[in-house]
PDB file of N, CA, C and O in Angstrom, chain B, residues numbered from 101:
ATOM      1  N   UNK B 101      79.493  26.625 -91.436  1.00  0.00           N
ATOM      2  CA  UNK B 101      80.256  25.801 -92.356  1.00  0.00           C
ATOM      3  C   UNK B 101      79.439  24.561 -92.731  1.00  0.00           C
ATOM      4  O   UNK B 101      78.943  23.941 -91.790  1.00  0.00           O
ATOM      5  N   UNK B 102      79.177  23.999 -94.289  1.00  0.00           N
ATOM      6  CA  UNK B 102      78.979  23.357 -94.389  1.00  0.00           C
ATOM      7  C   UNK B 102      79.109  22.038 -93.985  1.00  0.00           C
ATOM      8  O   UNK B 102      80.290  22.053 -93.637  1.00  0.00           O
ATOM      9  N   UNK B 103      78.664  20.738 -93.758  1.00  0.00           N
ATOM     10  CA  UNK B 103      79.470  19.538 -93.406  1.00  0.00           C
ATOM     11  C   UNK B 103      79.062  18.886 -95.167  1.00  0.00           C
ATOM     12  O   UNK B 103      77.998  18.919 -95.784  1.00  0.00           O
ATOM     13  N   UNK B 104      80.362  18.357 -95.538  1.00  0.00           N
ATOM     14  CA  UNK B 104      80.591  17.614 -96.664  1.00  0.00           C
ATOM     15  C   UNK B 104      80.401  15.803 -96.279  1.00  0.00           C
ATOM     16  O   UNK B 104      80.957  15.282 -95.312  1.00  0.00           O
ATOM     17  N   UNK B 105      79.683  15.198 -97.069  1.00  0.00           N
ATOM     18  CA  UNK B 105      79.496  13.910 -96.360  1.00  0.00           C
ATOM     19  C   UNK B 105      79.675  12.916 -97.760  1.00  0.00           C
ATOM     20  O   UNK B 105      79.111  13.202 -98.816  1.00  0.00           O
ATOM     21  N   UNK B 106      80.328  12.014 -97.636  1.00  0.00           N
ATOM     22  CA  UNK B 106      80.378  11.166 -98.564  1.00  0.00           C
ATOM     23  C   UNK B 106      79.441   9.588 -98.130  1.00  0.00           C
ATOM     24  O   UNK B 106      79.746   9.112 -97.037  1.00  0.00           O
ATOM     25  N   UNK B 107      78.364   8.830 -98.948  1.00  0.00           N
ATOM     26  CA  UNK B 107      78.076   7.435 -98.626  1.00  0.00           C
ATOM     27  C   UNK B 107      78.279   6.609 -99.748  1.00  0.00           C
ATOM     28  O   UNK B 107      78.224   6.965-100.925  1.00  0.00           O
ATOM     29  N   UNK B 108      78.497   5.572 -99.344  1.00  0.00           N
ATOM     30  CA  UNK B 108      78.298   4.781-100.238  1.00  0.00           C
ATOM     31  C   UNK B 108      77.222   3.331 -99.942  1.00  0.00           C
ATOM     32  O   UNK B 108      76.891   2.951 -98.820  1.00  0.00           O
ATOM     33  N   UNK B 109      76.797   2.663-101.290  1.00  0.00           N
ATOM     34  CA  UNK B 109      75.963   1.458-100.780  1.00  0.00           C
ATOM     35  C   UNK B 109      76.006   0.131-101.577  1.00  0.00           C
ATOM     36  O   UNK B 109      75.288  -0.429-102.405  1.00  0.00           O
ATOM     37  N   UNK B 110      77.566  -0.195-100.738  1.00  0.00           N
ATOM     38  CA  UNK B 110      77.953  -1.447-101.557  1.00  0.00           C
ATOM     39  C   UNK B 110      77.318  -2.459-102.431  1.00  0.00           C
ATOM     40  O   UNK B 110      77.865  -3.085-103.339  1.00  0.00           O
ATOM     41  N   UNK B 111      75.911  -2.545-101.975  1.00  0.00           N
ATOM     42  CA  UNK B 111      74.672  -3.370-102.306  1.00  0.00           C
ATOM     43  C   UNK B 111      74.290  -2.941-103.706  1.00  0.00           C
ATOM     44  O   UNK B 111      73.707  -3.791-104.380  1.00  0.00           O
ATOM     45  N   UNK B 112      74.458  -2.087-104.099  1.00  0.00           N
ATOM     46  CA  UNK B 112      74.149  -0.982-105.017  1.00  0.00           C
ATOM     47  C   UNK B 112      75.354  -1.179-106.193  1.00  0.00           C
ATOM     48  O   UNK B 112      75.101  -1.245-107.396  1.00  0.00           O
ATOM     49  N   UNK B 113      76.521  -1.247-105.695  1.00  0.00           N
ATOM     50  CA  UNK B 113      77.634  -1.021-106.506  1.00  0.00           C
ATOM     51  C   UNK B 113      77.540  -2.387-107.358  1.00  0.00           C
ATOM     52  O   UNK B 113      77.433  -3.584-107.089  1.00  0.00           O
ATOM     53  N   UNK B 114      77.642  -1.535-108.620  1.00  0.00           N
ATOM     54  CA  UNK B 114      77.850  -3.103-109.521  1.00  0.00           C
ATOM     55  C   UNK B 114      79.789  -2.936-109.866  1.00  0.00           C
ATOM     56  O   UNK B 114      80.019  -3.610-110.870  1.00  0.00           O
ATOM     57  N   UNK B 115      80.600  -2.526-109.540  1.00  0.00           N
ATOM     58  CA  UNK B 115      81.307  -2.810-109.396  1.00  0.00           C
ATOM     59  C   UNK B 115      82.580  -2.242-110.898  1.00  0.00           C
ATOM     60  O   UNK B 115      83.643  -2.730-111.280  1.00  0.00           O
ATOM     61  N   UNK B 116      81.856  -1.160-111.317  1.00  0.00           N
ATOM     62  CA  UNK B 116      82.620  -1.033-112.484  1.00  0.00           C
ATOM     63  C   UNK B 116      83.912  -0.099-112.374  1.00  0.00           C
ATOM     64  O   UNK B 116      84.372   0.512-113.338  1.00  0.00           O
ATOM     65  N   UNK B 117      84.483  -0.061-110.981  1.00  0.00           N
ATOM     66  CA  UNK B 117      85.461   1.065-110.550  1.00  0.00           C
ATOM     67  C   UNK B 117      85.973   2.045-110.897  1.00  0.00           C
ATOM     68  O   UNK B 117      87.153   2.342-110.708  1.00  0.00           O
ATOM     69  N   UNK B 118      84.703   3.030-111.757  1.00  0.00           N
ATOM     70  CA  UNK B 118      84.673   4.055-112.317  1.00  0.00           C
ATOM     71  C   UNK B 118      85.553   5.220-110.816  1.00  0.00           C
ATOM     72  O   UNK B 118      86.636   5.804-110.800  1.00  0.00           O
ATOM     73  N   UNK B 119      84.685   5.135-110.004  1.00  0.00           N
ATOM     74  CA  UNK B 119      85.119   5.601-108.855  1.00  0.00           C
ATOM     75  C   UNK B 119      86.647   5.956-108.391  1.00  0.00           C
ATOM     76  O   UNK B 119      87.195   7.058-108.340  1.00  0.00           O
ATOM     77  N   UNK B 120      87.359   4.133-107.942  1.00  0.00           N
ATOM     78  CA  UNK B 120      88.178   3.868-107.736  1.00  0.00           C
ATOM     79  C   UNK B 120      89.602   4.561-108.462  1.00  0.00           C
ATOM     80  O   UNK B 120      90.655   4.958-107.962  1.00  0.00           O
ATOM     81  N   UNK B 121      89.022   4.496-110.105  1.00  0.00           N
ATOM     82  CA  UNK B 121      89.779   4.837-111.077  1.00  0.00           C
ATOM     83  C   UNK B 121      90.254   6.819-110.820  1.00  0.00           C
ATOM     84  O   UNK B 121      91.325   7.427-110.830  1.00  0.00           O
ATOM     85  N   UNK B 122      89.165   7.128-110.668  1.00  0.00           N
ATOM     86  CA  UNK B 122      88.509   8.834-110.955  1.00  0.00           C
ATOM     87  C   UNK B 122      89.627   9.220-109.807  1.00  0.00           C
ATOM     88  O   UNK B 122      90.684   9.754-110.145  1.00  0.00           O
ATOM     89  N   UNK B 123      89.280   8.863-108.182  1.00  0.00           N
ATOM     90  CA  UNK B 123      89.701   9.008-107.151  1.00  0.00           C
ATOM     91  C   UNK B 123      90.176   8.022-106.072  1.00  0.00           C
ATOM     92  O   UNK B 123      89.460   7.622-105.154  1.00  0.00           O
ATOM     93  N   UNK B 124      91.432   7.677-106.271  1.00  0.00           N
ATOM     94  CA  UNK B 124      91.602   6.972-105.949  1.00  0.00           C
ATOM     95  C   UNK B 124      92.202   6.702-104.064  1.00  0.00           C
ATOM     96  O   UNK B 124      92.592   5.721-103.431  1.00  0.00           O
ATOM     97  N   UNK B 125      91.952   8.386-103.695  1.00  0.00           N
ATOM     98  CA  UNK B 125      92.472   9.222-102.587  1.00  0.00           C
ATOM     99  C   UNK B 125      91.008   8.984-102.060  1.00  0.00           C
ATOM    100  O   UNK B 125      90.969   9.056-100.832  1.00  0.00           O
ATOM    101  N   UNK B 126      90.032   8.771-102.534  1.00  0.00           N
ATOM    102  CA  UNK B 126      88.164   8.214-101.890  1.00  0.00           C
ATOM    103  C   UNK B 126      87.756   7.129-101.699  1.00  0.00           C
ATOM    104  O   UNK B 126      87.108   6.786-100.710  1.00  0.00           O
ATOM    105  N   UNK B 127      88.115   6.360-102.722  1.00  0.00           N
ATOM    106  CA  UNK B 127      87.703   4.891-103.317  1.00  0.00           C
ATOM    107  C   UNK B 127      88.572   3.682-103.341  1.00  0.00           C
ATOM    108  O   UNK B 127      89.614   3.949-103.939  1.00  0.00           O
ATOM    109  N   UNK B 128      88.540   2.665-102.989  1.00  0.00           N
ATOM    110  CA  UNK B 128      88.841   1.244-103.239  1.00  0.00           C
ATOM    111  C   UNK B 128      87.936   0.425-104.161  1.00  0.00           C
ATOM    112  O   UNK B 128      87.018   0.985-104.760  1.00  0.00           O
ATOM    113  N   UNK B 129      88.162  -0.845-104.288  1.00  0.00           N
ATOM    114  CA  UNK B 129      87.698  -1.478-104.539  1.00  0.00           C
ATOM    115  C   UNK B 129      88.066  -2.964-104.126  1.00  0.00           C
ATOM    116  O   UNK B 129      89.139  -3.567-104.175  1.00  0.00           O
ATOM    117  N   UNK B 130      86.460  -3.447-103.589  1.00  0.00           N
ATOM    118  CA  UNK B 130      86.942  -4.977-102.688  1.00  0.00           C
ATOM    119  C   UNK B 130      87.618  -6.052-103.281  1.00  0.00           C
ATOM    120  O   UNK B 130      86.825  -6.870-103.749  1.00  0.00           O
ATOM    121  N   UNK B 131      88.478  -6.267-103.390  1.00  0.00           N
ATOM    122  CA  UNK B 131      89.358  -7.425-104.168  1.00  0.00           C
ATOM    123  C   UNK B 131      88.769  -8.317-104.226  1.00  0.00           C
ATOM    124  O   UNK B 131      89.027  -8.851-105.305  1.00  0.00           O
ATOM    125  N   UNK B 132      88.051  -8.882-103.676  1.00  0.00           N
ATOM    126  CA  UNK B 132      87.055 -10.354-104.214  1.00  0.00           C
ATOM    127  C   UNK B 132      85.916 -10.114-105.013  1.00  0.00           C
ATOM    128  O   UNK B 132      85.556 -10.825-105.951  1.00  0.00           O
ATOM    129  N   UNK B 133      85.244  -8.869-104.524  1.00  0.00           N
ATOM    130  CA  UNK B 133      83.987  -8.447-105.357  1.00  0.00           C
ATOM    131  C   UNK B 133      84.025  -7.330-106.135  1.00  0.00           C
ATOM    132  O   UNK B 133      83.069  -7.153-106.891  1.00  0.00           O
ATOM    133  N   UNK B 134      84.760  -6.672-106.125  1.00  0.00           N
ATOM    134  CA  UNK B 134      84.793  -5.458-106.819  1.00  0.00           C
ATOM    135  C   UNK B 134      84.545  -4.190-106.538  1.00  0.00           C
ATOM    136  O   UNK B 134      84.929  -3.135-107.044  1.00  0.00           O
ATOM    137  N   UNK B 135      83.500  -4.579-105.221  1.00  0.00           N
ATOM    138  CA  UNK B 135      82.238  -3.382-104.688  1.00  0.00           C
ATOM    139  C   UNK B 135      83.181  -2.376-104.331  1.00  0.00           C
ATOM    140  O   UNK B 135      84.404  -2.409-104.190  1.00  0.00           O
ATOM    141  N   UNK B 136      81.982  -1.104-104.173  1.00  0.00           N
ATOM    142  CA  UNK B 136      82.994  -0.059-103.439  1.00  0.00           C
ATOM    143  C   UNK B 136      83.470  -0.395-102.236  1.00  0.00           C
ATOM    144  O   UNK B 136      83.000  -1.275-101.514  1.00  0.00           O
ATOM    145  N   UNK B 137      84.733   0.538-101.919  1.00  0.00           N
ATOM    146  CA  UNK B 137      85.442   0.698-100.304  1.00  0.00           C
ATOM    147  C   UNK B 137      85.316   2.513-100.422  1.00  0.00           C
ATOM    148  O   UNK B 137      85.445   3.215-101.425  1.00  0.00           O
ATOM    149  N   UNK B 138      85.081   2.829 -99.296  1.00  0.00           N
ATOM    150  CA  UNK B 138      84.739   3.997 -99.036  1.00  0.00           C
ATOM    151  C   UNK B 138      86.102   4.580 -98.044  1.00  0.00           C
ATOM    152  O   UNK B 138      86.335   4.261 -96.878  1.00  0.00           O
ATOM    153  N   UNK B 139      86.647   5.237 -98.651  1.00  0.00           N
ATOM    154  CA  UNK B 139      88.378   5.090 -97.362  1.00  0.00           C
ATOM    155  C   UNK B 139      88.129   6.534 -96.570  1.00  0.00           C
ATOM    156  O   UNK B 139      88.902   6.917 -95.692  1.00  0.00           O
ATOM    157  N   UNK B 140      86.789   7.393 -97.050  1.00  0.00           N
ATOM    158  CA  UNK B 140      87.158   9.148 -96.399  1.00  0.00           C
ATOM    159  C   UNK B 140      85.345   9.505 -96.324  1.00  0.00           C
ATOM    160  O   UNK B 140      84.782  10.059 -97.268  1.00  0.00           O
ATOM    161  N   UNK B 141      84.657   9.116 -95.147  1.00  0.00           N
ATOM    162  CA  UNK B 141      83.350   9.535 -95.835  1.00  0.00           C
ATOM    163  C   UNK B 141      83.260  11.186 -95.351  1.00  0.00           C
ATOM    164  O   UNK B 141      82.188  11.782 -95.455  1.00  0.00           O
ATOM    165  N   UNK B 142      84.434  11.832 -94.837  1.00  0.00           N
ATOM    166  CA  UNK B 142      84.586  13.126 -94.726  1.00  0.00           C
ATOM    167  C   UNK B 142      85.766  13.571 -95.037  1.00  0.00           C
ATOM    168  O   UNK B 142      86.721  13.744 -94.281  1.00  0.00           O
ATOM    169  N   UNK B 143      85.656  13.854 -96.760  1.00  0.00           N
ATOM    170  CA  UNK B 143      86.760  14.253 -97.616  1.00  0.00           C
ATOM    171  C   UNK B 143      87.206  16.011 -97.381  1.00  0.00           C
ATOM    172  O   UNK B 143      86.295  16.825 -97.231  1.00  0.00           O
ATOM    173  N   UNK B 144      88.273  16.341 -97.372  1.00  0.00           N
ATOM    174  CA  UNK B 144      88.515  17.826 -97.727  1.00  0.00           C
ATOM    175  C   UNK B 144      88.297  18.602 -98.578  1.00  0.00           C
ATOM    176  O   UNK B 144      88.204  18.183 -99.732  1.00  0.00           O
ATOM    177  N   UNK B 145      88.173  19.725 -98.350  1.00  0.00           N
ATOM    178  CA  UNK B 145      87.515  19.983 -99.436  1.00  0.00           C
ATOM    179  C   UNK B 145      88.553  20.181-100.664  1.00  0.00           C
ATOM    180  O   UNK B 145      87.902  20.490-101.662  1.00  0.00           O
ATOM    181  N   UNK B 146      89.547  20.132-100.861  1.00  0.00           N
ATOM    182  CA  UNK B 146      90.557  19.938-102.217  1.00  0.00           C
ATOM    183  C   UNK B 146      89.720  18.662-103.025  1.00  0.00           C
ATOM    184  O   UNK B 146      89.573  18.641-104.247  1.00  0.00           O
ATOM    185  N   UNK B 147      89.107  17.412-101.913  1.00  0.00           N
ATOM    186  CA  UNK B 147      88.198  16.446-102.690  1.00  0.00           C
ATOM    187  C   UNK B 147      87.128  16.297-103.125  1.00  0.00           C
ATOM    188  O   UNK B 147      86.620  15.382-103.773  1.00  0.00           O
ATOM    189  N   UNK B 148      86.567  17.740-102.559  1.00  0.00           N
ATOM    190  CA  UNK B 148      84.856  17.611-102.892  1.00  0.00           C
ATOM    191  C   UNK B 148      84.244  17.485-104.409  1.00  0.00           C
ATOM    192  O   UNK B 148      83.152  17.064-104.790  1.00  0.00           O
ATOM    193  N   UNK B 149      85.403  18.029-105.151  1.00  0.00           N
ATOM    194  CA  UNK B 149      84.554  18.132-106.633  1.00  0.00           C
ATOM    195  C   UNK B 149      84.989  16.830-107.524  1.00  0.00           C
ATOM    196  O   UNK B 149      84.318  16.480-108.495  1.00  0.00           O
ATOM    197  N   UNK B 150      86.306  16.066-107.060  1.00  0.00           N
ATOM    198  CA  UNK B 150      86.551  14.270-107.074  1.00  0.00           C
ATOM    199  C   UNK B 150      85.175  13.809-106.662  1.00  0.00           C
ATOM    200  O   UNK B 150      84.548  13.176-107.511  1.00  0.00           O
ATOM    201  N   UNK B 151      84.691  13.995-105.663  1.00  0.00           N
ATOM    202  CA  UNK B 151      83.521  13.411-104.901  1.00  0.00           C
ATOM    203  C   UNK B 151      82.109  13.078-105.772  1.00  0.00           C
ATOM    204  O   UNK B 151      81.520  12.040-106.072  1.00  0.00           O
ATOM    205  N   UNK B 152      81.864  14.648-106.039  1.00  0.00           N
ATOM    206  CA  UNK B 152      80.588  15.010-106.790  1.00  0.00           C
ATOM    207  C   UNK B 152      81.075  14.190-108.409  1.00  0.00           C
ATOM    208  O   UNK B 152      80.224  13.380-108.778  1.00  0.00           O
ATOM    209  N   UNK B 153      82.214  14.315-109.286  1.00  0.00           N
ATOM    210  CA  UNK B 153      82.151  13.895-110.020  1.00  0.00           C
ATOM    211  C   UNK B 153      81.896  12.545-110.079  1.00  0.00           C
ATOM    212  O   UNK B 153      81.324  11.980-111.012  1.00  0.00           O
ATOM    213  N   UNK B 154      82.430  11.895-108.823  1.00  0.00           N
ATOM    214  CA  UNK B 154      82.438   9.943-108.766  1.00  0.00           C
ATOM    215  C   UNK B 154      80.950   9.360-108.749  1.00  0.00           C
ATOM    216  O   UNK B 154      80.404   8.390-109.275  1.00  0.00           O
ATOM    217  N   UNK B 155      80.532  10.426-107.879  1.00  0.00           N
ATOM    218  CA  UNK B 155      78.335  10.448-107.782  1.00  0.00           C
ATOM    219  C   UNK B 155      78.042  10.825-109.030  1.00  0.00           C
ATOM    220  O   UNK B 155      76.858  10.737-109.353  1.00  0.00           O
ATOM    221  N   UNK B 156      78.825  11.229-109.834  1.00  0.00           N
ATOM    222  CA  UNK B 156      77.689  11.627-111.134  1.00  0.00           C
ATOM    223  C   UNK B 156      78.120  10.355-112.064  1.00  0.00           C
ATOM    224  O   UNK B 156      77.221  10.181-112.887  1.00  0.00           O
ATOM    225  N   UNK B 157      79.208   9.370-112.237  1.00  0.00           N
ATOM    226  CA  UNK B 157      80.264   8.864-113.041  1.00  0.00           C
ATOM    227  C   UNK B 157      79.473   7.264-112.420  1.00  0.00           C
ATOM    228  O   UNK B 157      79.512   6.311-113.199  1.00  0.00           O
ATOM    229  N   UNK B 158      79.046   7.139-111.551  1.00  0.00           N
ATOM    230  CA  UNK B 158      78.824   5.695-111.146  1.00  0.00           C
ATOM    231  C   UNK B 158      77.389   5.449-111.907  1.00  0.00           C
ATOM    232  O   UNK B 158      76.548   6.327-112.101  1.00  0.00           O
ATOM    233  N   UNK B 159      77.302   4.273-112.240  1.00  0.00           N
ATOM    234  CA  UNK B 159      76.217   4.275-113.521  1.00  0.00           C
ATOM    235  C   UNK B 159      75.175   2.978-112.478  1.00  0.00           C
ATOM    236  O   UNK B 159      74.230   2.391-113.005  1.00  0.00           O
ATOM    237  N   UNK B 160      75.569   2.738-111.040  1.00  0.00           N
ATOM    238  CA  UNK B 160      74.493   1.764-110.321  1.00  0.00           C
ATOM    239  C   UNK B 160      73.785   3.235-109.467  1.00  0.00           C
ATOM    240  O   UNK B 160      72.574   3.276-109.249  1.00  0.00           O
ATOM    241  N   UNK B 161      74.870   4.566-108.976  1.00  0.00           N
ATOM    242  CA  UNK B 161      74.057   5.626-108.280  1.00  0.00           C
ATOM    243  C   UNK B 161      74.486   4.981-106.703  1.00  0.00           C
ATOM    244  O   UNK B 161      73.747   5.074-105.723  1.00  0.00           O
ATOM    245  N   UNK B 162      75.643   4.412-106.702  1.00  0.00           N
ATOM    246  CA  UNK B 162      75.952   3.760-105.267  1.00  0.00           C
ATOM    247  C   UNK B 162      76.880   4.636-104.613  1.00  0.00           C
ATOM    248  O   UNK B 162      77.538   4.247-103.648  1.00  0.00           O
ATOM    249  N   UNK B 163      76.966   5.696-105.040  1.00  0.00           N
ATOM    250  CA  UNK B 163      77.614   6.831-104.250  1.00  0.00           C
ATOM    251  C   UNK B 163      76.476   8.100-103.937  1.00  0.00           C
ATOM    252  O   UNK B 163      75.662   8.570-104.732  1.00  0.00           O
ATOM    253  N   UNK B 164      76.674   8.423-102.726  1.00  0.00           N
ATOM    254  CA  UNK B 164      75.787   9.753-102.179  1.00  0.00           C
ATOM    255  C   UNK B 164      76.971  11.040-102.157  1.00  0.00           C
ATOM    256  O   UNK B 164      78.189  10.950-101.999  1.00  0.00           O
ATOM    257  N   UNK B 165      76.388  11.864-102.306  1.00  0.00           N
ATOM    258  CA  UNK B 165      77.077  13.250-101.831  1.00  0.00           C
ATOM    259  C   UNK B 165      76.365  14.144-101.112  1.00  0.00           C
ATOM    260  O   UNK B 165      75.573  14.807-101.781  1.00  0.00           O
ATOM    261  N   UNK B 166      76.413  14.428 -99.625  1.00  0.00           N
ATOM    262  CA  UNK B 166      75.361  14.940 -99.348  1.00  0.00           C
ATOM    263  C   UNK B 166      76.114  16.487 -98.329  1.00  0.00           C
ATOM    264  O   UNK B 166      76.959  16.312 -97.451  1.00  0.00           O
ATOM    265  N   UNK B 167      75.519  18.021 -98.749  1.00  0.00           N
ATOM    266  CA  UNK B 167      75.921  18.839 -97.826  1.00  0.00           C
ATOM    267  C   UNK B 167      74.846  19.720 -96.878  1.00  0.00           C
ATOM    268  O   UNK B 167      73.827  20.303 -97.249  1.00  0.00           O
ATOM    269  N   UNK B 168      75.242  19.650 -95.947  1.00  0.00           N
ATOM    270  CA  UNK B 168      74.027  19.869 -95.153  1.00  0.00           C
ATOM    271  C   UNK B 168      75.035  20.943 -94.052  1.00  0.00           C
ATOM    272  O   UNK B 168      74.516  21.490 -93.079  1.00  0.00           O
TER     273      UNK B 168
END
């Protein structure tokens, strides 16, 4: 079985809560800064293709999707 892995790298996030918006069952966003919040970095898989779309949709690239 695959392992599904979600990262994120707040440092990275400019904050446009494309994410947040998309999936909101994955994503927050920090109320003072905007940055990502990461609430599941091991989503189900009903979320994986929320996931992959939020990594393709973030325009800083501050989301990973990684299956290994």
């Amino acid at each position: 079985m695959n392992r599904f892995t979600v990262t994120v790298d707040p440092a990275a996030c400019c904050a446009m809560g494309r994410c947040a918006a998309t999936e909101p069952g994955l994503f927050d966003q920090d109320p003072d800064t905007g940055t990502v919040i990461l609430l599941e970095p091991t989503p189900p898989p009903a979320l994986h293709a929320s996931a992959r779309l939020c990594a393709e949709l973030c325009p800083c690239g501050a989301i990973t999707v990684s299956e290994d």
